[in-house]
């Protein structure tokens, strides 16, 4: 069963506009969420995280929102830049899963100049 | 080197053969993770080492898969009697301390394994 789902395989936005990437989870034991970015032929790179005690975390152009009741989180990138074009993975961990991360399938973001 | 290094970058092997994938973590990082990423999927957890010991190996799919980290640094993922379904990118990550909030986990570029 897919405990973390990213339902949009791809997203295309114009440079300067907002990019919104979505992620849903089913395991109510998850309490820590992360976003990773991956360029081709490179490993994933940590971007931003959020604990379940918060509903928002912001770091520069990147903001993650968490809606626990809906088991949904989103990553907002504003303004989007062409260099943001990459695959974005949502990941989660919980008290019963130790150090393992459960990843979503990823969303390919393309930012057009 | 400064980052996590994985060798080889690419490995093509015949079905039934044995393969070893190597991971050199960032110096001083005590925690090391192996993940597997199949085409169109996100990384899937395999095993986590804290120092020399496997703290969590619950993600290893079956007994054909084994991993070691004898000196608490370099790790080797070993796959026996490879099957075509083992074809994937194998990712290694390390972090200074491990634990649940390994936001400081740094990933290598991965080893692309193709079983023909």
JSON list of C-alpha atoms in Angstrom, two decimals:
[
{"chain": "A", "resi": 1, "resn": "UNK", "atom": "CA", "xyz": [0.00, 0.00, 0.00]},
{"chain": "A", "resi": 2, "resn": "UNK", "atom": "CA", "xyz": [1.21, 3.45, -0.89]},
{"chain": "A", "resi": 3, "resn": "UNK", "atom": "CA", "xyz": [1.28, 5.36, 2.40]},
{"chain": "A", "resi": 4, "resn": "UNK", "atom": "CA", "xyz": [2.57, 8.57, 0.85]},
{"chain": "A", "resi": 5, "resn": "UNK", "atom": "CA", "xyz": [1.08, 9.65, -2.46]},
{"chain": "A", "resi": 6, "resn": "UNK", "atom": "CA", "xyz": [1.88, 12.41, -4.86]},
{"chain": "A", "resi": 7, "resn": "UNK", "atom": "CA", "xyz": [-0.95, 12.31, -7.32]},
{"chain": "A", "resi": 8, "resn": "UNK", "atom": "CA", "xyz": [0.51, 14.69, -9.88]},
{"chain": "A", "resi": 9, "resn": "UNK", "atom": "CA", "xyz": [3.37, 13.12, -11.81]},
{"chain": "A", "resi": 10, "resn": "UNK", "atom": "CA", "xyz": [4.20, 16.46, -13.40]},
{"chain": "A", "resi": 11, "resn": "UNK", "atom": "CA", "xyz": [3.62, 20.19, -13.04]},
{"chain": "A", "resi": 12, "resn": "UNK", "atom": "CA", "xyz": [4.55, 23.02, -15.38]},
{"chain": "A", "resi": 13, "resn": "UNK", "atom": "CA", "xyz": [4.62, 26.69, -14.33]},
{"chain": "A", "resi": 14, "resn": "UNK", "atom": "CA", "xyz": [5.92, 29.96, -15.67]},
{"chain": "A", "resi": 15, "resn": "UNK", "atom": "CA", "xyz": [8.96, 31.60, -14.17]},
{"chain": "A", "resi": 16, "resn": "UNK", "atom": "CA", "xyz": [7.99, 34.02, -11.43]},
{"chain": "A", "resi": 17, "resn": "UNK", "atom": "CA", "xyz": [4.69, 32.31, -10.66]},
{"chain": "A", "resi": 18, "resn": "UNK", "atom": "CA", "xyz": [3.90, 30.07, -7.71]},
{"chain": "A", "resi": 19, "resn": "UNK", "atom": "CA", "xyz": [4.48, 26.33, -7.83]},
{"chain": "A", "resi": 20, "resn": "UNK", "atom": "CA", "xyz": [2.31, 24.19, -5.56]},
{"chain": "A", "resi": 21, "resn": "UNK", "atom": "CA", "xyz": [3.21, 20.55, -5.10]},
{"chain": "A", "resi": 22, "resn": "UNK", "atom": "CA", "xyz": [0.85, 18.31, -3.17]},
{"chain": "A", "resi": 23, "resn": "UNK", "atom": "CA", "xyz": [1.27, 15.21, -1.06]},
{"chain": "A", "resi": 24, "resn": "UNK", "atom": "CA", "xyz": [-1.22, 13.00, 0.79]},
{"chain": "A", "resi": 25, "resn": "UNK", "atom": "CA", "xyz": [-0.53, 10.37, 3.40]},
{"chain": "A", "resi": 26, "resn": "UNK", "atom": "CA", "xyz": [-2.59, 7.64, 4.98]},
{"chain": "A", "resi": 27, "resn": "UNK", "atom": "CA", "xyz": [-0.59, 6.59, 8.04]},
{"chain": "A", "resi": 28, "resn": "UNK", "atom": "CA", "xyz": [-1.79, 8.58, 11.04]},
{"chain": "A", "resi": 29, "resn": "UNK", "atom": "CA", "xyz": [1.42, 7.66, 12.89]},
{"chain": "A", "resi": 30, "resn": "UNK", "atom": "CA", "xyz": [3.47, 9.87, 10.60]},
{"chain": "A", "resi": 31, "resn": "UNK", "atom": "CA", "xyz": [4.52, 12.99, 12.47]},
{"chain": "A", "resi": 32, "resn": "UNK", "atom": "CA", "xyz": [7.47, 14.38, 10.55]},
{"chain": "A", "resi": 33, "resn": "UNK", "atom": "CA", "xyz": [7.48, 15.32, 6.89]},
{"chain": "A", "resi": 34, "resn": "UNK", "atom": "CA", "xyz": [10.19, 16.30, 4.48]},
{"chain": "A", "resi": 35, "resn": "UNK", "atom": "CA", "xyz": [10.56, 17.46, 0.90]},
{"chain": "A", "resi": 36, "resn": "UNK", "atom": "CA", "xyz": [13.52, 16.43, -1.23]},
{"chain": "A", "resi": 37, "resn": "UNK", "atom": "CA", "xyz": [14.55, 17.71, -4.64]},
{"chain": "A", "resi": 38, "resn": "UNK", "atom": "CA", "xyz": [16.27, 15.54, -7.21]},
{"chain": "A", "resi": 39, "resn": "UNK", "atom": "CA", "xyz": [18.08, 16.51, -10.38]},
{"chain": "A", "resi": 40, "resn": "UNK", "atom": "CA", "xyz": [18.81, 13.88, -13.05]},
{"chain": "A", "resi": 41, "resn": "UNK", "atom": "CA", "xyz": [21.78, 11.62, -12.25]},
{"chain": "A", "resi": 42, "resn": "UNK", "atom": "CA", "xyz": [22.06, 13.06, -8.75]},
{"chain": "A", "resi": 43, "resn": "UNK", "atom": "CA", "xyz": [20.85, 11.88, -5.37]},
{"chain": "A", "resi": 44, "resn": "UNK", "atom": "CA", "xyz": [17.91, 13.57, -3.61]},
{"chain": "A", "resi": 45, "resn": "UNK", "atom": "CA", "xyz": [18.74, 16.77, -1.72]},
{"chain": "A", "resi": 46, "resn": "UNK", "atom": "CA", "xyz": [16.91, 17.79, 1.43]},
{"chain": "A", "resi": 47, "resn": "UNK", "atom": "CA", "xyz": [14.82, 20.92, 0.93]},
{"chain": "A", "resi": 48, "resn": "UNK", "atom": "CA", "xyz": [12.54, 21.60, 3.90]},
{"chain": "A", "resi": 49, "resn": "UNK", "atom": "CA", "xyz": [10.77, 19.74, 6.70]},
{"chain": "A", "resi": 50, "resn": "UNK", "atom": "CA", "xyz": [7.86, 20.16, 9.08]},
{"chain": "A", "resi": 51, "resn": "UNK", "atom": "CA", "xyz": [6.87, 18.56, 12.35]},
{"chain": "A", "resi": 52, "resn": "UNK", "atom": "CA", "xyz": [3.26, 17.67, 13.04]},
{"chain": "A", "resi": 53, "resn": "UNK", "atom": "CA", "xyz": [3.16, 20.19, 15.88]},
{"chain": "A", "resi": 54, "resn": "UNK", "atom": "CA", "xyz": [3.30, 22.93, 13.25]},
{"chain": "A", "resi": 55, "resn": "UNK", "atom": "CA", "xyz": [1.11, 23.73, 10.29]},
{"chain": "A", "resi": 56, "resn": "UNK", "atom": "CA", "xyz": [3.59, 25.86, 8.38]},
{"chain": "A", "resi": 57, "resn": "UNK", "atom": "CA", "xyz": [7.31, 26.14, 7.91]},
{"chain": "A", "resi": 58, "resn": "UNK", "atom": "CA", "xyz": [9.00, 28.69, 5.71]},
{"chain": "A", "resi": 59, "resn": "UNK", "atom": "CA", "xyz": [12.52, 28.90, 4.34]},
{"chain": "A", "resi": 60, "resn": "UNK", "atom": "CA", "xyz": [13.14, 31.61, 1.79]},
{"chain": "A", "resi": 61, "resn": "UNK", "atom": "CA", "xyz": [11.12, 30.90, -1.34]},
{"chain": "A", "resi": 62, "resn": "UNK", "atom": "CA", "xyz": [9.94, 27.56, 0.02]},
{"chain": "A", "resi": 63, "resn": "UNK", "atom": "CA", "xyz": [7.00, 27.05, 2.36]},
{"chain": "A", "resi": 64, "resn": "UNK", "atom": "CA", "xyz": [5.53, 23.76, 3.49]},
{"chain": "A", "resi": 65, "resn": "UNK", "atom": "CA", "xyz": [1.96, 23.59, 4.79]},
{"chain": "A", "resi": 66, "resn": "UNK", "atom": "CA", "xyz": [0.60, 20.68, 6.81]},
{"chain": "A", "resi": 67, "resn": "UNK", "atom": "CA", "xyz": [-3.10, 19.89, 7.24]},
{"chain": "A", "resi": 68, "resn": "UNK", "atom": "CA", "xyz": [-3.18, 17.01, 9.73]},
{"chain": "A", "resi": 69, "resn": "UNK", "atom": "CA", "xyz": [-6.93, 16.52, 9.65]},
{"chain": "A", "resi": 70, "resn": "UNK", "atom": "CA", "xyz": [-6.81, 16.05, 5.89]},
{"chain": "A", "resi": 71, "resn": "UNK", "atom": "CA", "xyz": [-3.50, 14.18, 6.02]},
{"chain": "A", "resi": 72, "resn": "UNK", "atom": "CA", "xyz": [-2.24, 16.52, 3.35]},
{"chain": "A", "resi": 73, "resn": "UNK", "atom": "CA", "xyz": [0.83, 18.64, 2.88]},
{"chain": "A", "resi": 74, "resn": "UNK", "atom": "CA", "xyz": [1.93, 20.98, 0.17]},
{"chain": "A", "resi": 75, "resn": "UNK", "atom": "CA", "xyz": [5.11, 22.70, -0.91]},
{"chain": "A", "resi": 76, "resn": "UNK", "atom": "CA", "xyz": [4.87, 26.24, -2.24]},
{"chain": "A", "resi": 77, "resn": "UNK", "atom": "CA", "xyz": [7.68, 27.75, -4.24]},
{"chain": "A", "resi": 78, "resn": "UNK", "atom": "CA", "xyz": [7.41, 31.44, -4.94]},
{"chain": "A", "resi": 79, "resn": "UNK", "atom": "CA", "xyz": [8.66, 32.92, -7.12]},
{"chain": "A", "resi": 80, "resn": "UNK", "atom": "CA", "xyz": [9.49, 29.86, -9.22]},
{"chain": "A", "resi": 81, "resn": "UNK", "atom": "CA", "xyz": [12.78, 29.87, -11.08]},
{"chain": "A", "resi": 82, "resn": "UNK", "atom": "CA", "xyz": [14.00, 27.72, -14.00]},
{"chain": "A", "resi": 83, "resn": "UNK", "atom": "CA", "xyz": [16.63, 26.21, -11.70]},
{"chain": "A", "resi": 84, "resn": "UNK", "atom": "CA", "xyz": [13.81, 24.80, -9.59]},
{"chain": "A", "resi": 85, "resn": "UNK", "atom": "CA", "xyz": [13.00, 22.35, -12.38]},
{"chain": "A", "resi": 86, "resn": "UNK", "atom": "CA", "xyz": [13.53, 18.93, -10.80]},
{"chain": "A", "resi": 87, "resn": "UNK", "atom": "CA", "xyz": [11.66, 15.98, -9.33]},
{"chain": "A", "resi": 88, "resn": "UNK", "atom": "CA", "xyz": [10.25, 16.74, -5.88]},
{"chain": "A", "resi": 89, "resn": "UNK", "atom": "CA", "xyz": [9.67, 13.95, -3.38]},
{"chain": "A", "resi": 90, "resn": "UNK", "atom": "CA", "xyz": [7.53, 14.13, -0.31]},
{"chain": "A", "resi": 91, "resn": "UNK", "atom": "CA", "xyz": [8.66, 11.87, 2.56]},
{"chain": "A", "resi": 92, "resn": "UNK", "atom": "CA", "xyz": [7.37, 11.01, 6.02]},
{"chain": "A", "resi": 93, "resn": "UNK", "atom": "CA", "xyz": [8.48, 9.33, 9.19]},
{"chain": "A", "resi": 94, "resn": "UNK", "atom": "CA", "xyz": [6.73, 8.34, 12.38]},
{"chain": "A", "resi": 95, "resn": "UNK", "atom": "CA", "xyz": [7.32, 7.05, 15.86]},
{"chain": "A", "resi": 96, "resn": "UNK", "atom": "CA", "xyz": [6.69, 3.46, 14.79]},
{"chain": "A", "resi": 97, "resn": "UNK", "atom": "CA", "xyz": [8.91, 3.61, 11.72]},
{"chain": "A", "resi": 98, "resn": "UNK", "atom": "CA", "xyz": [12.14, 4.66, 13.37]},
{"chain": "A", "resi": 99, "resn": "UNK", "atom": "CA", "xyz": [14.63, 6.26, 11.06]},
{"chain": "A", "resi": 100, "resn": "UNK", "atom": "CA", "xyz": [13.12, 5.03, 7.84]},
{"chain": "A", "resi": 101, "resn": "UNK", "atom": "CA", "xyz": [11.57, 7.50, 5.46]},
{"chain": "A", "resi": 102, "resn": "UNK", "atom": "CA", "xyz": [8.55, 6.63, 3.35]},
{"chain": "A", "resi": 103, "resn": "UNK", "atom": "CA", "xyz": [8.64, 8.49, 0.05]},
{"chain": "A", "resi": 104, "resn": "UNK", "atom": "CA", "xyz": [5.97, 9.47, -2.43]},
{"chain": "A", "resi": 105, "resn": "UNK", "atom": "CA", "xyz": [6.34, 8.77, -6.14]},
{"chain": "A", "resi": 106, "resn": "UNK", "atom": "CA", "xyz": [7.61, 12.24, -6.95]},
{"chain": "A", "resi": 107, "resn": "UNK", "atom": "CA", "xyz": [6.40, 15.17, -9.03]},
{"chain": "A", "resi": 108, "resn": "UNK", "atom": "CA", "xyz": [8.40, 16.49, -11.98]},
{"chain": "A", "resi": 109, "resn": "UNK", "atom": "CA", "xyz": [8.34, 20.29, -11.81]},
{"chain": "A", "resi": 110, "resn": "UNK", "atom": "CA", "xyz": [9.20, 22.24, -14.94]},
{"chain": "A", "resi": 111, "resn": "UNK", "atom": "CA", "xyz": [9.60, 26.00, -14.65]},
{"chain": "A", "resi": 112, "resn": "UNK", "atom": "CA", "xyz": [9.48, 27.66, -18.05]},
{"chain": "A", "resi": 113, "resn": "UNK", "atom": "CA", "xyz": [11.43, 30.87, -18.67]},
{"chain": "B", "resi": 1, "resn": "UNK", "atom": "CA", "xyz": [35.62, 13.42, -1.08]},
{"chain": "B", "resi": 2, "resn": "UNK", "atom": "CA", "xyz": [33.14, 15.88, 0.30]},
{"chain": "B", "resi": 3, "resn": "UNK", "atom": "CA", "xyz": [29.97, 13.95, -0.45]},
{"chain": "B", "resi": 4, "resn": "UNK", "atom": "CA", "xyz": [28.57, 10.43, -0.36]},
{"chain": "B", "resi": 5, "resn": "UNK", "atom": "CA", "xyz": [30.25, 8.36, -3.04]},
{"chain": "B", "resi": 6, "resn": "UNK", "atom": "CA", "xyz": [28.71, 5.26, -4.60]},
{"chain": "B", "resi": 7, "resn": "UNK", "atom": "CA", "xyz": [30.46, 2.85, -6.90]},
{"chain": "B", "resi": 8, "resn": "UNK", "atom": "CA", "xyz": [29.95, 1.74, -9.52]},
{"chain": "B", "resi": 9, "resn": "UNK", "atom": "CA", "xyz": [27.68, 4.35, -11.08]},
{"chain": "B", "resi": 10, "resn": "UNK", "atom": "CA", "xyz": [26.24, 1.73, -13.39]},
{"chain": "B", "resi": 11, "resn": "UNK", "atom": "CA", "xyz": [26.25, -2.04, -13.18]},
{"chain": "B", "resi": 12, "resn": "UNK", "atom": "CA", "xyz": [24.86, -4.47, -15.74]},
{"chain": "B", "resi": 13, "resn": "UNK", "atom": "CA", "xyz": [24.74, -8.08, -14.66]},
{"chain": "B", "resi": 14, "resn": "UNK", "atom": "CA", "xyz": [23.19, -11.29, -15.85]},
{"chain": "B", "resi": 15, "resn": "UNK", "atom": "CA", "xyz": [20.27, -12.88, -14.07]},
{"chain": "B", "resi": 16, "resn": "UNK", "atom": "CA", "xyz": [21.48, -15.21, -11.35]},
{"chain": "B", "resi": 17, "resn": "UNK", "atom": "CA", "xyz": [24.79, -13.45, -10.77]},
{"chain": "B", "resi": 18, "resn": "UNK", "atom": "CA", "xyz": [26.05, -11.91, -7.53]},
{"chain": "B", "resi": 19, "resn": "UNK", "atom": "CA", "xyz": [26.67, -8.16, -7.23]},
{"chain": "B", "resi": 20, "resn": "UNK", "atom": "CA", "xyz": [28.16, -5.82, -4.67]},
{"chain": "B", "resi": 21, "resn": "UNK", "atom": "CA", "xyz": [27.37, -2.13, -4.47]},
{"chain": "B", "resi": 22, "resn": "UNK", "atom": "CA", "xyz": [29.64, 0.13, -2.46]},
{"chain": "B", "resi": 23, "resn": "UNK", "atom": "CA", "xyz": [28.90, 3.28, -0.48]},
{"chain": "B", "resi": 24, "resn": "UNK", "atom": "CA", "xyz": [31.48, 5.66, 0.97]},
{"chain": "B", "resi": 25, "resn": "UNK", "atom": "CA", "xyz": [29.66, 7.96, 3.40]},
{"chain": "B", "resi": 26, "resn": "UNK", "atom": "CA", "xyz": [30.72, 11.41, 4.44]},
{"chain": "B", "resi": 27, "resn": "UNK", "atom": "CA", "xyz": [33.60, 11.12, 6.89]},
{"chain": "B", "resi": 28, "resn": "UNK", "atom": "CA", "xyz": [32.43, 11.08, 10.50]},
{"chain": "B", "resi": 29, "resn": "UNK", "atom": "CA", "xyz": [28.81, 10.27, 9.72]},
{"chain": "B", "resi": 30, "resn": "UNK", "atom": "CA", "xyz": [27.65, 7.50, 12.01]},
{"chain": "B", "resi": 31, "resn": "UNK", "atom": "CA", "xyz": [24.34, 6.77, 10.30]},
{"chain": "B", "resi": 32, "resn": "UNK", "atom": "CA", "xyz": [24.08, 5.15, 6.87]},
{"chain": "B", "resi": 33, "resn": "UNK", "atom": "CA", "xyz": [20.99, 4.25, 4.89]},
{"chain": "B", "resi": 34, "resn": "UNK", "atom": "CA", "xyz": [20.30, 2.24, 1.76]},
{"chain": "B", "resi": 35, "resn": "UNK", "atom": "CA", "xyz": [17.26, 2.93, -0.40]},
{"chain": "B", "resi": 36, "resn": "UNK", "atom": "CA", "xyz": [16.12, 1.49, -3.72]},
{"chain": "B", "resi": 37, "resn": "UNK", "atom": "CA", "xyz": [14.35, 3.52, -6.38]},
{"chain": "B", "resi": 38, "resn": "UNK", "atom": "CA", "xyz": [12.49, 1.78, -9.17]},
{"chain": "B", "resi": 39, "resn": "UNK", "atom": "CA", "xyz": [11.45, 3.58, -12.33]},
{"chain": "B", "resi": 40, "resn": "UNK", "atom": "CA", "xyz": [8.66, 6.06, -11.67]},
{"chain": "B", "resi": 41, "resn": "UNK", "atom": "CA", "xyz": [8.70, 5.46, -7.93]},
{"chain": "B", "resi": 42, "resn": "UNK", "atom": "CA", "xyz": [10.12, 7.19, -4.91]},
{"chain": "B", "resi": 43, "resn": "UNK", "atom": "CA", "xyz": [13.03, 5.75, -2.93]},
{"chain": "B", "resi": 44, "resn": "UNK", "atom": "CA", "xyz": [12.13, 2.70, -0.88]},
{"chain": "B", "resi": 45, "resn": "UNK", "atom": "CA", "xyz": [13.89, 2.05, 2.42]},
{"chain": "B", "resi": 46, "resn": "UNK", "atom": "CA", "xyz": [16.10, -1.03, 2.65]},
{"chain": "B", "resi": 47, "resn": "UNK", "atom": "CA", "xyz": [18.36, -0.84, 5.70]},
{"chain": "B", "resi": 48, "resn": "UNK", "atom": "CA", "xyz": [19.78, 1.59, 8.27]},
{"chain": "B", "resi": 49, "resn": "UNK", "atom": "CA", "xyz": [23.14, 1.31, 10.04]},
{"chain": "B", "resi": 50, "resn": "UNK", "atom": "CA", "xyz": [24.12, 3.10, 13.21]},
{"chain": "B", "resi": 51, "resn": "UNK", "atom": "CA", "xyz": [27.87, 2.61, 13.40]},
{"chain": "B", "resi": 52, "resn": "UNK", "atom": "CA", "xyz": [28.72, -0.96, 12.48]},
{"chain": "B", "resi": 53, "resn": "UNK", "atom": "CA", "xyz": [25.37, -2.48, 13.36]},
{"chain": "B", "resi": 54, "resn": "UNK", "atom": "CA", "xyz": [22.20, -2.72, 11.32]},
{"chain": "B", "resi": 55, "resn": "UNK", "atom": "CA", "xyz": [19.68, -0.85, 13.47]},
{"chain": "B", "resi": 56, "resn": "UNK", "atom": "CA", "xyz": [16.80, -1.55, 11.09]},
{"chain": "B", "resi": 57, "resn": "UNK", "atom": "CA", "xyz": [16.92, -4.05, 8.21]},
{"chain": "B", "resi": 58, "resn": "UNK", "atom": "CA", "xyz": [13.18, -4.47, 7.88]},
{"chain": "B", "resi": 59, "resn": "UNK", "atom": "CA", "xyz": [13.17, -3.05, 4.35]},
{"chain": "B", "resi": 60, "resn": "UNK", "atom": "CA", "xyz": [15.35, -5.75, 2.81]},
{"chain": "B", "resi": 61, "resn": "UNK", "atom": "CA", "xyz": [12.97, -7.55, 0.43]},
{"chain": "B", "resi": 62, "resn": "UNK", "atom": "CA", "xyz": [14.27, -11.08, 0.97]},
{"chain": "B", "resi": 63, "resn": "UNK", "atom": "CA", "xyz": [17.31, -13.09, 2.03]},
{"chain": "B", "resi": 64, "resn": "UNK", "atom": "CA", "xyz": [19.07, -12.50, -1.28]},
{"chain": "B", "resi": 65, "resn": "UNK", "atom": "CA", "xyz": [19.85, -9.01, -0.04]},
{"chain": "B", "resi": 66, "resn": "UNK", "atom": "CA", "xyz": [22.47, -8.38, 2.61]},
{"chain": "B", "resi": 67, "resn": "UNK", "atom": "CA", "xyz": [24.45, -5.33, 3.70]},
{"chain": "B", "resi": 68, "resn": "UNK", "atom": "CA", "xyz": [27.50, -4.84, 5.87]},
{"chain": "B", "resi": 69, "resn": "UNK", "atom": "CA", "xyz": [29.40, -1.95, 7.40]},
{"chain": "B", "resi": 70, "resn": "UNK", "atom": "CA", "xyz": [32.26, -3.69, 9.20]},
{"chain": "B", "resi": 71, "resn": "UNK", "atom": "CA", "xyz": [34.24, -0.66, 10.32]},
{"chain": "B", "resi": 72, "resn": "UNK", "atom": "CA", "xyz": [31.42, 1.83, 10.67]},
{"chain": "B", "resi": 73, "resn": "UNK", "atom": "CA", "xyz": [32.34, 3.69, 7.52]},
{"chain": "B", "resi": 74, "resn": "UNK", "atom": "CA", "xyz": [32.13, 2.08, 4.06]},
{"chain": "B", "resi": 75, "resn": "UNK", "atom": "CA", "xyz": [29.08, -0.08, 3.45]},
{"chain": "B", "resi": 76, "resn": "UNK", "atom": "CA", "xyz": [28.48, -2.78, 0.87]},
{"chain": "B", "resi": 77, "resn": "UNK", "atom": "CA", "xyz": [25.08, -3.92, -0.32]},
{"chain": "B", "resi": 78, "resn": "UNK", "atom": "CA", "xyz": [25.22, -7.48, -1.59]},
{"chain": "B", "resi": 79, "resn": "UNK", "atom": "CA", "xyz": [22.64, -9.10, -3.82]},
{"chain": "B", "resi": 80, "resn": "UNK", "atom": "CA", "xyz": [22.76, -12.83, -4.54]},
{"chain": "B", "resi": 81, "resn": "UNK", "atom": "CA", "xyz": [21.11, -14.64, -7.45]},
{"chain": "B", "resi": 82, "resn": "UNK", "atom": "CA", "xyz": [20.00, -11.40, -9.03]},
{"chain": "B", "resi": 83, "resn": "UNK", "atom": "CA", "xyz": [16.61, -11.23, -10.70]},
{"chain": "B", "resi": 84, "resn": "UNK", "atom": "CA", "xyz": [15.34, -8.84, -13.37]},
{"chain": "B", "resi": 85, "resn": "UNK", "atom": "CA", "xyz": [13.06, -7.30, -10.75]},
{"chain": "B", "resi": 86, "resn": "UNK", "atom": "CA", "xyz": [16.13, -6.15, -8.82]},
{"chain": "B", "resi": 87, "resn": "UNK", "atom": "CA", "xyz": [16.85, -3.61, -11.56]},
{"chain": "B", "resi": 88, "resn": "UNK", "atom": "CA", "xyz": [16.67, -0.18, -9.94]},
{"chain": "B", "resi": 89, "resn": "UNK", "atom": "CA", "xyz": [18.78, 2.72, -8.72]},
{"chain": "B", "resi": 90, "resn": "UNK", "atom": "CA", "xyz": [20.27, 1.91, -5.33]},
{"chain": "B", "resi": 91, "resn": "UNK", "atom": "CA", "xyz": [20.77, 5.02, -3.22]},
{"chain": "B", "resi": 92, "resn": "UNK", "atom": "CA", "xyz": [22.96, 5.40, -0.18]},
{"chain": "B", "resi": 93, "resn": "UNK", "atom": "CA", "xyz": [22.67, 8.25, 2.33]},
{"chain": "B", "resi": 94, "resn": "UNK", "atom": "CA", "xyz": [24.57, 9.21, 5.46]},
{"chain": "B", "resi": 95, "resn": "UNK", "atom": "CA", "xyz": [23.93, 11.58, 8.31]},
{"chain": "B", "resi": 96, "resn": "UNK", "atom": "CA", "xyz": [25.95, 12.77, 11.31]},
{"chain": "B", "resi": 97, "resn": "UNK", "atom": "CA", "xyz": [23.83, 11.17, 13.98]},
{"chain": "B", "resi": 98, "resn": "UNK", "atom": "CA", "xyz": [20.93, 9.23, 12.50]},
{"chain": "B", "resi": 99, "resn": "UNK", "atom": "CA", "xyz": [17.74, 9.01, 14.45]},
{"chain": "B", "resi": 100, "resn": "UNK", "atom": "CA", "xyz": [14.29, 9.96, 13.28]},
{"chain": "B", "resi": 101, "resn": "UNK", "atom": "CA", "xyz": [14.90, 13.48, 12.16]},
{"chain": "B", "resi": 102, "resn": "UNK", "atom": "CA", "xyz": [17.66, 12.83, 9.71]},
{"chain": "B", "resi": 103, "resn": "UNK", "atom": "CA", "xyz": [17.11, 16.01, 7.80]},
{"chain": "B", "resi": 104, "resn": "UNK", "atom": "CA", "xyz": [20.86, 16.16, 7.45]},
{"chain": "B", "resi": 105, "resn": "UNK", "atom": "CA", "xyz": [20.94, 12.93, 5.44]},
{"chain": "B", "resi": 106, "resn": "UNK", "atom": "CA", "xyz": [23.05, 13.40, 2.34]},
{"chain": "B", "resi": 107, "resn": "UNK", "atom": "CA", "xyz": [22.41, 11.10, -0.59]},
{"chain": "B", "resi": 108, "resn": "UNK", "atom": "CA", "xyz": [24.89, 9.74, -3.07]},
{"chain": "B", "resi": 109, "resn": "UNK", "atom": "CA", "xyz": [24.21, 9.79, -6.79]},
{"chain": "B", "resi": 110, "resn": "UNK", "atom": "CA", "xyz": [23.15, 6.16, -6.74]},
{"chain": "B", "resi": 111, "resn": "UNK", "atom": "CA", "xyz": [24.15, 2.97, -8.52]},
{"chain": "B", "resi": 112, "resn": "UNK", "atom": "CA", "xyz": [21.95, 2.02, -11.46]},
{"chain": "B", "resi": 113, "resn": "UNK", "atom": "CA", "xyz": [21.68, -1.77, -11.47]},
{"chain": "B", "resi": 114, "resn": "UNK", "atom": "CA", "xyz": [20.38, -3.49, -14.58]},
{"chain": "B", "resi": 115, "resn": "UNK", "atom": "CA", "xyz": [19.79, -7.24, -14.51]},
{"chain": "B", "resi": 116, "resn": "UNK", "atom": "CA", "xyz": [19.51, -8.74, -17.99]}
]
